[in-house]
Coordinates of C-alpha atoms and ligand atoms in Angstrom, one line a residue:
M76 CA 125.0 -17.2 0.5
Q77 CA 124.5 -20.2 -1.1
D78 CA 120.7 -22.1 -0.3
N79 CA 120.0 -22.6 3.4
Q80 CA 123.3 -21.4 5.1
Y81 CA 120.1 -19.1 7.0
I82 CA 121.7 -18.8 10.5
S83 CA 119.0 -18.8 12.6
P84 CA 118.9 -16.0 15.5
S85 CA 120.2 -17.1 18.9
T86 CA 121.1 -15.3 22.2
I87 CA 124.9 -13.9 22.1
V88 CA 126.4 -13.6 25.6
V89 CA 128.8 -11.2 25.2
S90 CA 131.4 -10.9 28.2
Q91 CA 131.4 -7.9 31.0
E92 CA 134.3 -7.8 32.1
N93 CA 137.2 -5.1 31.6
V94 CA 137.5 -6.9 27.7
F95 CA 135.4 -4.1 26.4
S96 CA 138.4 -1.4 25.7
K97 CA 139.4 0.7 22.9
D98 CA 142.5 -0.9 22.8
A99 CA 139.9 -5.0 22.0
F100 CA 139.6 -3.4 18.5
G101 CA 143.3 -3.2 18.1
K102 CA 145.5 -1.1 17.4
D103 CA 144.9 -0.1 13.4
F104 CA 141.1 -0.1 13.8
A105 CA 139.7 2.9 12.7
W106 CA 137.1 4.9 15.2
G107 CA 135.2 7.5 13.4
V108 CA 131.7 9.5 12.7
A109 CA 129.5 9.4 9.8
M110 CA 127.7 12.5 7.5
A111 CA 126.3 13.6 4.5
S112 CA 126.6 16.4 2.2
F113 CA 122.6 16.8 2.1
Q114 CA 121.8 16.1 5.5
N115 CA 124.4 18.5 6.3
E116 CA 125.9 21.2 4.2
G117 CA 122.9 23.4 3.6
A118 CA 124.3 26.4 1.0
W119 CA 122.3 24.5 -1.1
D120 CA 122.6 26.8 -4.0
K121 CA 126.0 29.3 -2.5
D122 CA 129.0 29.2 -4.6
G123 CA 127.7 27.9 -8.1
K124 CA 126.1 24.6 -7.0
G125 CA 123.1 22.9 -8.7
E126 CA 120.3 21.9 -7.4
S127 CA 120.0 17.8 -6.2
I128 CA 117.2 16.0 -6.2
W129 CA 117.1 15.8 -3.0
D130 CA 117.1 20.3 -3.1
K131 CA 114.2 19.8 -5.6
F132 CA 111.7 17.6 -3.3
S133 CA 112.3 19.3 0.5
H134 CA 111.0 22.3 -1.5
K135 CA 107.6 20.8 -2.6
K136 CA 104.8 21.0 -0.3
N137 CA 104.2 17.6 1.7
K138 CA 107.1 15.7 1.5
I139 CA 109.2 16.4 4.4
K140 CA 107.1 16.3 7.7
D141 CA 106.6 20.0 9.6
H142 CA 107.4 21.2 5.7
Q143 CA 110.9 21.6 6.5
N144 CA 113.8 21.6 4.0
A145 CA 118.1 21.6 4.0
K146 CA 118.5 24.6 2.4
V147 CA 120.3 25.7 5.9
A148 CA 121.2 22.0 7.8
C149 CA 123.7 22.4 10.2
D150 CA 125.1 24.8 8.2
F151 CA 128.4 22.3 8.1
Y152 CA 129.2 25.0 4.2
H153 CA 130.2 27.5 7.0
R154 CA 131.2 25.5 10.1
F155 CA 133.0 23.0 8.8
E156 CA 136.1 23.3 10.8
E157 CA 134.3 23.5 13.7
D158 CA 132.7 20.1 13.2
I159 CA 136.1 18.6 12.2
L160 CA 137.4 20.0 15.8
L161 CA 134.0 18.4 17.6
A162 CA 135.2 15.2 15.8
K163 CA 139.0 15.6 17.0
S164 CA 137.8 16.2 20.4
L165 CA 136.0 14.0 21.0
N166 CA 138.8 11.1 19.6
F167 CA 137.8 9.7 16.5
N168 CA 140.7 9.6 13.9
T169 CA 138.6 8.9 11.0
F170 CA 135.9 11.3 9.5
R171 CA 133.8 10.2 6.7
F172 CA 131.2 12.6 5.2
S173 CA 129.6 12.7 1.5
M174 CA 130.8 14.9 -1.6
A175 CA 127.7 16.3 -3.0
W176 CA 127.5 15.9 -7.6
T177 CA 125.5 18.7 -7.6
R178 CA 129.2 21.2 -6.0
I179 CA 131.5 19.5 -8.7
L180 CA 129.4 19.6 -11.1
P181 CA 125.7 21.8 -10.9
H182 CA 124.0 19.9 -13.4
G183 CA 125.7 17.0 -13.3
I184 CA 127.7 16.7 -16.0
G185 CA 129.9 19.4 -17.8
K186 CA 131.4 22.3 -17.0
V187 CA 133.4 22.2 -13.1
N188 CA 132.3 24.6 -10.4
Q189 CA 136.1 25.4 -8.6
A190 CA 134.2 26.7 -5.8
G191 CA 133.0 23.5 -5.1
L192 CA 136.7 20.9 -6.1
E193 CA 137.8 24.7 -3.4
F194 CA 135.2 23.6 -0.3
Y195 CA 136.0 19.7 -0.6
H196 CA 139.9 20.7 -0.4
Q197 CA 139.5 22.2 3.0
V198 CA 137.3 20.0 3.9
I199 CA 140.2 17.5 3.6
D200 CA 143.3 19.6 5.2
C201 CA 141.1 20.5 7.6
C202 CA 140.6 17.1 8.4
L203 CA 144.3 15.6 7.7
E204 CA 145.4 19.0 9.7
N205 CA 143.5 17.6 12.9
G206 CA 145.0 13.7 12.3
L207 CA 141.6 12.6 10.9
E208 CA 141.4 10.1 8.1
P209 CA 138.6 11.8 5.4
Y210 CA 136.7 8.5 3.8
V211 CA 135.2 9.8 1.3
T212 CA 131.6 8.6 0.5
L213 CA 131.5 9.1 -3.6
Y214 CA 127.7 9.3 -3.7
H215 CA 124.8 9.8 -0.7
W216 CA 120.9 10.0 -2.5
D217 CA 121.9 14.0 -3.9
L218 CA 122.1 13.3 -7.3
P219 CA 121.6 16.0 -9.7
Q220 CA 118.1 16.9 -11.1
S221 CA 119.8 17.8 -14.4
L222 CA 120.2 13.9 -14.9
E223 CA 117.3 12.9 -13.0
D224 CA 115.3 15.0 -15.7
K225 CA 116.8 13.2 -18.1
G226 CA 115.9 9.9 -16.3
G227 CA 118.4 10.0 -13.0
W228 CA 119.2 6.3 -12.6
T229 CA 116.9 4.4 -15.1
N230 CA 119.0 5.6 -17.8
R231 CA 121.7 3.8 -18.5
D232 CA 123.9 6.8 -19.2
I233 CA 124.2 7.5 -15.6
I234 CA 127.2 5.0 -16.1
D235 CA 128.5 6.9 -18.0
W236 CA 127.5 10.0 -16.4
F237 CA 128.6 8.3 -13.4
S238 CA 132.3 7.9 -14.6
D239 CA 132.5 11.6 -15.5
Y240 CA 132.1 12.8 -11.5
C241 CA 134.2 10.0 -10.3
E242 CA 137.0 11.2 -12.4
V243 CA 137.0 15.0 -12.4
V244 CA 136.7 13.9 -8.2
T245 CA 139.2 11.6 -7.8
R246 CA 142.0 13.1 -10.3
E247 CA 141.7 16.0 -7.7
F248 CA 141.8 14.4 -4.8
A249 CA 144.5 11.6 -5.4
S250 CA 147.4 13.6 -3.5
K251 CA 144.7 14.1 -0.2
V252 CA 141.8 11.4 -0.4
K253 CA 142.9 7.2 0.7
Y254 CA 140.2 5.8 1.8
W255 CA 137.1 6.0 -0.6
I256 CA 133.6 5.1 -0.8
V257 CA 132.4 4.7 -4.0
L258 CA 128.4 4.4 -3.1
N259 CA 126.2 4.4 -0.3
E260 CA 123.5 2.0 -0.1
P261 CA 121.6 1.2 -3.2
A262 CA 119.1 -0.7 -2.1
G263 CA 118.2 2.7 0.4
F264 CA 118.2 5.0 -2.3
T265 CA 116.2 2.9 -5.5
G266 CA 114.0 1.3 -3.2
L267 CA 112.7 4.6 -1.5
G268 CA 113.3 6.6 -4.6
Y269 CA 112.6 5.2 -7.9
M270 CA 109.9 2.2 -6.1
T271 CA 108.5 3.1 -3.1
G272 CA 108.5 6.8 -3.7
Y273 CA 108.8 8.0 -0.5
H274 CA 112.1 9.8 -1.3
A275 CA 113.0 12.2 -3.6
P276 CA 113.1 11.5 -6.9
G277 CA 109.7 10.2 -5.7
R278 CA 109.3 7.6 -8.7
L279 CA 106.9 4.4 -7.7
G280 CA 106.9 0.7 -9.5
M281 CA 109.3 -2.4 -10.9
R282 CA 108.9 0.0 -14.1
N283 CA 111.8 2.7 -12.2
F284 CA 113.0 0.1 -9.3
L285 CA 114.6 -2.5 -11.7
P286 CA 116.9 -0.5 -14.9
A287 CA 117.9 2.2 -11.1
V288 CA 119.2 -1.5 -9.8
H289 CA 120.9 -2.7 -12.0
H290 CA 122.9 0.9 -13.4
A291 CA 123.5 1.8 -9.5
A292 CA 125.4 -2.0 -9.7
M293 CA 127.0 -1.2 -12.7
C294 CA 127.9 2.2 -11.2
Q295 CA 129.3 0.8 -8.4
A296 CA 132.1 -1.2 -10.0
E297 CA 132.8 1.1 -12.5
G298 CA 133.2 4.3 -9.8
G299 CA 135.7 0.8 -7.7
R300 CA 137.9 1.1 -11.0
I301 CA 137.7 4.4 -11.7
I302 CA 139.1 5.2 -8.2
R303 CA 142.3 2.8 -8.6
K304 CA 143.2 3.3 -11.7
N305 CA 143.8 6.9 -10.0
V306 CA 144.5 6.5 -7.1
P307 CA 147.3 4.2 -6.6
D308 CA 147.7 3.8 -3.4
A309 CA 143.1 3.6 -2.4
V310 CA 141.3 1.8 -0.2
I311 CA 138.6 1.1 -1.9
G312 CA 134.7 -0.2 -0.1
T313 CA 131.4 0.8 -1.0
T314 CA 127.9 0.7 1.9
F315 CA 125.4 -1.3 2.1
S316 CA 122.4 -1.3 4.8
C317 CA 122.5 -4.4 5.9
S318 CA 119.9 -6.1 8.5
F319 CA 119.4 -9.8 9.5
I320 CA 115.6 -11.2 9.2
E321 CA 114.5 -13.4 11.5
P322 CA 111.3 -15.0 10.8
Y323 CA 108.6 -14.6 12.8
T324 CA 107.4 -18.7 13.4
N325 CA 109.3 -22.0 11.5
A326 CA 106.5 -22.2 9.5
E327 CA 108.5 -22.8 5.9
S328 CA 106.7 -19.9 5.0
D329 CA 108.2 -17.5 6.9
I330 CA 111.5 -19.2 7.1
K331 CA 111.1 -18.5 2.9
A332 CA 109.9 -14.7 3.5
A333 CA 113.2 -14.3 5.8
K334 CA 115.2 -15.7 3.2
R335 CA 113.9 -12.8 0.3
I336 CA 114.0 -10.2 2.3
D337 CA 117.4 -11.1 2.8
A338 CA 118.2 -11.1 -0.3
L339 CA 115.9 -7.9 -1.9
L340 CA 117.4 -6.5 1.5
N341 CA 121.3 -7.7 2.1
R342 CA 122.6 -9.7 -1.3
L343 CA 120.9 -7.3 -3.7
F344 CA 124.1 -5.1 -4.8
L345 CA 126.7 -7.1 -2.7
E346 CA 126.9 -10.6 -5.0
P347 CA 127.0 -9.7 -8.1
T348 CA 129.7 -7.1 -6.8
L349 CA 131.1 -10.4 -5.4
G350 CA 131.2 -11.9 -9.4
L351 CA 127.8 -14.2 -7.4
G352 CA 125.2 -12.6 -10.0
Y353 CA 122.0 -11.1 -8.3
P354 CA 120.0 -13.5 -6.5
V355 CA 117.5 -14.3 -9.1
H356 CA 116.5 -17.2 -7.5
E357 CA 114.9 -15.7 -4.3
L358 CA 113.9 -13.1 -6.1
P359 CA 112.4 -14.2 -9.6
F360 CA 111.1 -10.8 -10.2
L361 CA 114.6 -10.2 -10.7
Q362 CA 114.4 -12.1 -14.3
N363 CA 113.2 -8.5 -15.7
M364 CA 115.8 -7.1 -15.0
V365 CA 118.1 -9.1 -16.7
K366 CA 115.9 -9.8 -19.4
K367 CA 115.5 -6.6 -20.0
Y368 CA 118.6 -3.8 -18.6
V369 CA 121.6 -6.5 -18.7
H370 CA 123.7 -5.7 -21.9
A371 CA 126.2 -8.6 -22.7
G372 CA 129.4 -8.3 -20.6
D373 CA 127.6 -6.3 -18.1
M374 CA 127.8 -9.5 -15.3
E375 CA 131.2 -9.5 -15.3
K376 CA 132.0 -5.7 -15.6
L377 CA 129.7 -5.9 -11.9
Q378 CA 132.4 -7.6 -10.4
F379 CA 135.2 -5.1 -8.5
D380 CA 137.3 -6.3 -5.4
F381 CA 136.3 -3.8 -3.3
D382 CA 139.2 -3.7 -0.5
F383 CA 136.4 -3.4 2.6
I384 CA 133.1 -3.4 2.3
G385 CA 131.0 -1.1 4.3
V386 CA 128.8 -2.9 6.9
Q387 CA 125.9 0.1 7.4
N388 CA 123.6 -1.2 10.2
Y389 CA 120.5 -0.1 12.6
F390 CA 118.2 -2.9 12.8
K391 CA 117.1 -6.2 12.1
L392 CA 114.1 -7.3 10.9
V393 CA 111.4 -10.0 11.9
V394 CA 109.2 -11.2 8.6
K395 CA 106.3 -13.5 8.3
G396 CA 104.7 -14.6 4.8
A397 CA 102.2 -12.8 3.1
F398 CA 100.6 -14.6 -0.2
W399 CA 98.9 -11.4 -1.1
I400 CA 102.1 -8.8 -1.0
P401 CA 102.9 -8.4 -4.6
Y402 CA 106.5 -10.1 -6.1
L403 CA 108.1 -10.4 -2.2
K404 CA 105.1 -11.9 -0.1
A405 CA 106.3 -10.8 3.0
L406 CA 105.5 -8.5 5.6
E407 CA 107.5 -7.4 8.7
V408 CA 105.8 -8.0 11.9
K409 CA 107.1 -4.4 14.2
P410 CA 108.7 -5.0 17.2
K411 CA 105.0 -3.6 18.7
A412 CA 103.2 -6.8 17.2
R413 CA 105.8 -8.3 19.2
N414 CA 104.9 -6.7 22.0
V415 CA 109.0 -5.9 21.6
E416 CA 109.2 -2.4 23.8
S417 CA 113.3 -0.9 22.9
V418 CA 112.8 0.9 20.1
T419 CA 114.7 4.4 18.9
D420 CA 112.8 7.3 18.5
M421 CA 112.5 5.5 14.5
G422 CA 110.6 3.2 16.0
W423 CA 113.5 0.7 15.1
E424 CA 114.1 -2.1 17.7
I425 CA 117.4 -2.5 19.2
S426 CA 118.7 -5.2 18.2
P427 CA 122.2 -5.7 18.7
D428 CA 122.3 -9.2 18.5
G429 CA 121.3 -8.8 14.7
M430 CA 125.0 -6.9 14.1
Y431 CA 126.5 -9.6 15.4
N432 CA 124.7 -11.9 13.0
I433 CA 124.5 -9.4 10.1
L434 CA 127.9 -9.7 10.8
K435 CA 128.9 -13.8 10.7
Q436 CA 126.3 -13.6 7.9
F437 CA 128.4 -10.9 5.4
A438 CA 131.7 -13.0 7.4
E439 CA 130.7 -16.2 4.6
Y440 CA 131.6 -15.0 2.1
K441 CA 134.9 -15.4 1.2
N442 CA 135.9 -12.5 -1.2
I443 CA 135.6 -9.9 1.7
K444 CA 139.0 -8.8 2.7
Q445 CA 137.9 -6.9 5.7
I446 CA 134.7 -5.0 6.4
I447 CA 133.9 -1.7 8.4
V448 CA 130.8 -0.7 10.1
T449 CA 130.5 2.7 8.2
E450 CA 127.2 3.1 10.0
N451 CA 124.8 2.3 13.0
G452 CA 123.4 4.7 15.6
A453 CA 120.3 5.9 17.2
A454 CA 117.7 8.6 17.3
F455 CA 116.3 8.9 20.6
K456 CA 114.6 12.6 22.2
D457 CA 117.1 14.3 23.5
E458 CA 116.3 17.0 25.5
L459 CA 118.8 20.1 26.6
S460 CA 118.5 20.6 30.7
D461 CA 121.1 23.1 32.2
G462 CA 123.5 23.0 29.1
N463 CA 123.3 19.5 29.6
I464 CA 122.1 16.5 27.6
D465 CA 121.5 13.1 29.2
D466 CA 121.3 10.3 26.4
N467 CA 121.6 7.6 28.7
D468 CA 119.8 5.4 25.8
R469 CA 122.2 5.8 23.1
V470 CA 125.1 5.4 25.2
T471 CA 123.8 2.1 26.4
F472 CA 123.0 1.5 22.7
Y473 CA 126.1 2.1 21.8
Q474 CA 127.7 0.2 24.2
S475 CA 125.7 -3.0 23.3
Y476 CA 126.3 -2.6 20.0
L477 CA 130.6 -2.3 20.0
Q478 CA 129.7 -5.1 22.3
H479 CA 128.6 -7.5 19.4
I480 CA 130.9 -6.0 16.7
L481 CA 133.7 -6.8 19.2
K482 CA 132.3 -10.8 20.2
A483 CA 131.9 -10.6 16.3
K484 CA 136.4 -9.6 15.8
Q485 CA 137.2 -12.0 18.1
D486 CA 134.7 -14.9 16.9
G487 CA 137.1 -14.6 13.5
V488 CA 134.5 -11.6 11.6
K489 CA 137.6 -9.6 10.0
V490 CA 135.7 -6.5 11.0
N491 CA 138.2 -3.3 11.6
G492 CA 136.7 -0.4 11.6
Y493 CA 133.4 1.6 13.0
L494 CA 132.0 5.2 12.0
A495 CA 128.9 6.1 14.2
W496 CA 126.2 7.5 12.8
T497 CA 126.1 10.9 12.8
L498 CA 128.9 13.5 15.2
T499 CA 125.6 16.7 15.3
D500 CA 122.1 15.9 15.0
N501 CA 121.5 16.6 11.5
F502 CA 118.3 16.6 8.5
E503 CA 116.8 12.9 8.6
W504 CA 115.6 12.9 5.1
T505 CA 111.7 12.4 5.2
E506 CA 111.5 13.0 8.0
G507 CA 112.6 16.2 9.0
Y508 CA 114.7 17.7 11.8
K509 CA 112.9 15.3 14.6
P510 CA 115.0 12.3 14.9
R511 CA 118.2 13.3 16.4
F512 CA 120.5 10.9 15.6
G513 CA 124.1 13.5 17.1
L514 CA 126.6 12.9 19.8
V515 CA 126.8 16.6 19.8
H516 CA 123.5 18.7 19.2
I517 CA 121.7 21.2 17.7
D518 CA 120.1 24.3 18.4
F519 CA 118.7 24.5 14.7
K520 CA 117.5 28.0 15.6
T521 CA 120.9 29.2 16.8
Q522 CA 123.6 26.5 15.5
Q523 CA 124.7 26.4 18.8
R524 CA 126.3 23.1 19.3
T525 CA 126.7 21.1 22.3
V526 CA 127.9 17.5 23.2
K527 CA 125.7 15.2 24.7
K528 CA 126.8 12.4 27.3
S529 CA 127.2 10.4 25.1
G530 CA 130.0 12.2 22.3
K531 CA 131.4 12.7 26.2
W532 CA 131.7 7.8 26.6
F533 CA 132.9 8.3 23.3
R534 CA 135.9 10.9 24.3
E535 CA 136.7 8.7 26.8
F536 CA 136.1 5.7 25.3
L537 CA 138.8 6.8 22.1
S538 CA 141.2 8.5 25.2
Ligands
BGC845 C1 120.9 6.8 5.5 C2 121.8 8.2 6.6 C3 120.3 7.9 7.7 C4 120.4 7.5 8.4 C5 119.7 7.1 9.5 C6 121.5 5.6 6.8 O1 120.4 4.6 6.1 O2 122.9 6.5 4.4 O3 122.2 9.2 5.5 O4 120.3 9.1 7.7 O5 120.6 6.2 7.4 O6 118.2 7.0 8.3

């Protein structure tokens, strides 16, 4: 993105006419659900699986709300068949899940665990037998603890470790899996895991964040190249957490603050892969990263021609200038402070216009071939009543976001798929089990699944 290309916020008028049907999105549109190994699988030490940073972090005291952990989670390890059949019954055609690196290489490198490969063969086969296209995410945040002990994402050797893991996985599943996603939200796992310490492995500060960013960006491209080499007909993507950023007022300090946050959240990992380098102009502190961690030849290696970019969007952000905040000199103006009441259970503003705007913003990059919305969804307080869950807020949420995606598509954005987050309620990282994001309710005491009204809405919409 060039300077001054800020897209001003606008009220997006979406037509309520009959155009809002599955068919309006086109015949080849992918409709799916997305989930992640750590959040769903459980069986954290079963059949030779090694410990991940999230196992270790979540077993410590006071890291997760109400001292919860994901040792069992949704028990997807034993119930994958039931869940895949559920996704099918809701008429989805795509099933996105991630592989746990530690199930395949318990120590991150070295000996391969056949039982781990076997598990993912079963998951993939089950998807294929049921007419669901598997989308495999190689990394959704559960780094092997043995590698973290060697420095994790801050150690440049991770480029080799990650490459070895990608080699094993892509050779093994080349004949079955066509759609691949290299990383899930690198800004998320480097920012929360290595800068604020809020997520695993709980490390803090620029000295951890900056090397982690560069090494994750290198792995993002390297992973793409390895998939291309090993899977001839692969469709390769990677995903980004994206939020449209609005300045609080028209004051120059707010507009500049919005640009800095936009660079951090939306551009940091996307632009190097497109050959545009890191957004050092808006984020001068990145110069330290470039000086210290970028080796000769890296800027070329950061580039990879992805077949699609995965946009993961939940909310927009409103920010204002704040000179006292280190590095970013910006602060979020929370919905409450703006008298905005429409928020989800996570406190995130329900902002379908933000989805439209971020899609339009990404569409301005000439080198993005195709966009897939690889995550979007909402947590609400769902209550079971007489065996039913009338999650009307979630139904309205999905309808409004989908209408804005359709509007973006009709305005020329090449968006060709939508994956809802998520199929079943699951383990929401440090928030534990309280935020419920599923189209299907789980009673975590009995593991019983109950399709919510939102799930039934998708079943109808996709029929
Ligand atoms: C992550 C998911 C997470 C979801 C809701 C995304 O950032 O990829 O793992 O559960 O948001 O917070």
